[in-house]
Amino acid sequence: MQLELAESDLKSVLNRLKRAQGQIAGVARMIEEGRDCEDVVTQLAAASRALDRAGFAIIATGLQQCLTDDLRDGENATTPESREEMRARLEKLFLSLA
């Protein structure tokens, strides 16, 4: 399954990833400067949330595409076995972000 993000979704995900990238760089600087542990952990948590949100947005888009494809192609578009395989892959993706 190839993921195709709409322009607005792509922009949103990229913005989240860039924000996380900046936050991670900030955390590294804070550690190098010997900043307060609580401040470092707060920024690290913010970066983690940004990455999680980007991941969930990508997974949600994938789910939306799968459902749209099934509706467009009809109920027999995927076999029960391939649906189960898809469900297992999506479950694994969700759990990797948990």
PDB file of C-alpha atoms in Angstrom, residues 7-82:
ATOM      1  CA  GLU A   7      -1.336  18.611  -0.373  1.00  0.00           C
ATOM      2  CA  SER A   8      -2.916  19.943   2.844  1.00  0.00           C
ATOM      3  CA  ASP A   9      -2.130  16.732   4.751  1.00  0.00           C
ATOM      4  CA  LEU A  10       1.418  16.693   3.407  1.00  0.00           C
ATOM      5  CA  LYS A  11       1.971  20.289   4.503  1.00  0.00           C
ATOM      6  CA  SER A  12       0.602  19.557   7.978  1.00  0.00           C
ATOM      7  CA  VAL A  13       2.765  16.456   8.456  1.00  0.00           C
ATOM      8  CA  LEU A  14       5.876  18.211   7.166  1.00  0.00           C
ATOM      9  CA  ASN A  15       5.237  21.171   9.491  1.00  0.00           C
ATOM     10  CA  ARG A  16       4.959  18.819  12.469  1.00  0.00           C
ATOM     11  CA  LEU A  17       8.168  17.023  11.488  1.00  0.00           C
ATOM     12  CA  LYS A  18      10.028  20.308  11.036  1.00  0.00           C
ATOM     13  CA  ARG A  19       8.755  21.510  14.414  1.00  0.00           C
ATOM     14  CA  ALA A  20       9.979  18.288  16.026  1.00  0.00           C
ATOM     15  CA  GLN A  21      13.321  18.642  14.258  1.00  0.00           C
ATOM     16  CA  GLY A  22      13.719  22.137  15.690  1.00  0.00           C
ATOM     17  CA  GLN A  23      12.697  20.980  19.143  1.00  0.00           C
ATOM     18  CA  ILE A  24      15.197  18.117  19.068  1.00  0.00           C
ATOM     19  CA  ALA A  25      17.971  20.499  18.003  1.00  0.00           C
ATOM     20  CA  GLY A  26      16.904  22.759  20.863  1.00  0.00           C
ATOM     21  CA  VAL A  27      17.076  19.874  23.327  1.00  0.00           C
ATOM     22  CA  ALA A  28      20.612  19.059  22.182  1.00  0.00           C
ATOM     23  CA  ARG A  29      21.630  22.704  22.684  1.00  0.00           C
ATOM     24  CA  MET A  30      20.001  22.778  26.099  1.00  0.00           C
ATOM     25  CA  ILE A  31      21.948  19.696  27.171  1.00  0.00           C
ATOM     26  CA  GLU A  32      25.202  21.153  25.839  1.00  0.00           C
ATOM     27  CA  GLU A  33      24.518  24.368  27.754  1.00  0.00           C
ATOM     28  CA  GLY A  34      23.778  22.466  30.954  1.00  0.00           C
ATOM     29  CA  ARG A  35      20.196  23.741  31.182  1.00  0.00           C
ATOM     30  CA  ASP A  36      17.738  22.704  33.861  1.00  0.00           C
ATOM     31  CA  CYS A  37      16.637  19.059  33.650  1.00  0.00           C
ATOM     32  CA  GLU A  38      12.946  19.935  33.868  1.00  0.00           C
ATOM     33  CA  ASP A  39      13.231  22.316  30.901  1.00  0.00           C
ATOM     34  CA  VAL A  40      15.074  19.690  28.851  1.00  0.00           C
ATOM     35  CA  VAL A  41      12.485  17.006  29.604  1.00  0.00           C
ATOM     36  CA  THR A  42       9.631  19.416  28.792  1.00  0.00           C
ATOM     37  CA  GLN A  43      11.112  20.170  25.366  1.00  0.00           C
ATOM     38  CA  LEU A  44      11.856  16.497  24.743  1.00  0.00           C
ATOM     39  CA  ALA A  45       8.236  15.617  25.546  1.00  0.00           C
ATOM     40  CA  ALA A  46       7.035  18.306  23.123  1.00  0.00           C
ATOM     41  CA  ALA A  47       9.224  16.857  20.367  1.00  0.00           C
ATOM     42  CA  SER A  48       7.917  13.389  21.107  1.00  0.00           C
ATOM     43  CA  ARG A  49       4.300  14.593  20.870  1.00  0.00           C
ATOM     44  CA  ALA A  50       5.029  16.314  17.549  1.00  0.00           C
ATOM     45  CA  LEU A  51       6.471  13.087  16.132  1.00  0.00           C
ATOM     46  CA  ASP A  52       3.527  11.063  17.465  1.00  0.00           C
ATOM     47  CA  ARG A  53       1.024  13.457  15.913  1.00  0.00           C
ATOM     48  CA  ALA A  54       2.807  13.279  12.555  1.00  0.00           C
ATOM     49  CA  GLY A  55       2.772   9.483  12.731  1.00  0.00           C
ATOM     50  CA  PHE A  56      -0.895   9.342  13.653  1.00  0.00           C
ATOM     51  CA  ALA A  57      -1.741  11.738  10.811  1.00  0.00           C
ATOM     52  CA  ILE A  58       0.050   9.476   8.352  1.00  0.00           C
ATOM     53  CA  ILE A  59      -1.713   6.364   9.706  1.00  0.00           C
ATOM     54  CA  ALA A  60      -5.101   8.118   9.647  1.00  0.00           C
ATOM     55  CA  THR A  61      -4.525   9.107   6.030  1.00  0.00           C
ATOM     56  CA  GLY A  62      -3.636   5.509   5.209  1.00  0.00           C
ATOM     57  CA  LEU A  63      -6.821   4.258   6.842  1.00  0.00           C
ATOM     58  CA  GLN A  64      -8.873   6.820   4.980  1.00  0.00           C
ATOM     59  CA  GLN A  65      -7.308   5.752   1.685  1.00  0.00           C
ATOM     60  CA  CYS A  66      -7.975   2.072   2.415  1.00  0.00           C
ATOM     61  CA  LEU A  67     -11.624   2.727   3.218  1.00  0.00           C
ATOM     62  CA  THR A  68     -12.069   4.974   0.198  1.00  0.00           C
ATOM     63  CA  ASP A  69     -10.469   2.385  -2.095  1.00  0.00           C
ATOM     64  CA  ASP A  70     -12.741  -0.361  -0.717  1.00  0.00           C
ATOM     65  CA  LEU A  71     -15.839   1.776  -1.242  1.00  0.00           C
ATOM     66  CA  ARG A  72     -14.777   2.795  -4.737  1.00  0.00           C
ATOM     67  CA  ASP A  73     -13.850  -0.748  -5.778  1.00  0.00           C
ATOM     68  CA  GLY A  74     -16.797  -2.436  -4.088  1.00  0.00           C
ATOM     69  CA  GLU A  75     -17.006  -4.889  -1.210  1.00  0.00           C
ATOM     70  CA  ASN A  76     -15.127  -7.610  -3.095  1.00  0.00           C
ATOM     71  CA  ALA A  77     -12.111  -5.385  -3.730  1.00  0.00           C
ATOM     72  CA  THR A  78     -10.102  -7.114  -1.041  1.00  0.00           C
ATOM     73  CA  THR A  79     -10.351 -10.665   0.189  1.00  0.00           C
ATOM     74  CA  PRO A  80     -10.960 -11.362   3.865  1.00  0.00           C
ATOM     75  CA  GLU A  81      -7.368 -12.602   4.107  1.00  0.00           C
ATOM     76  CA  SER A  82      -5.898  -9.416   2.646  1.00  0.00           C
TER      77      SER A  82
END
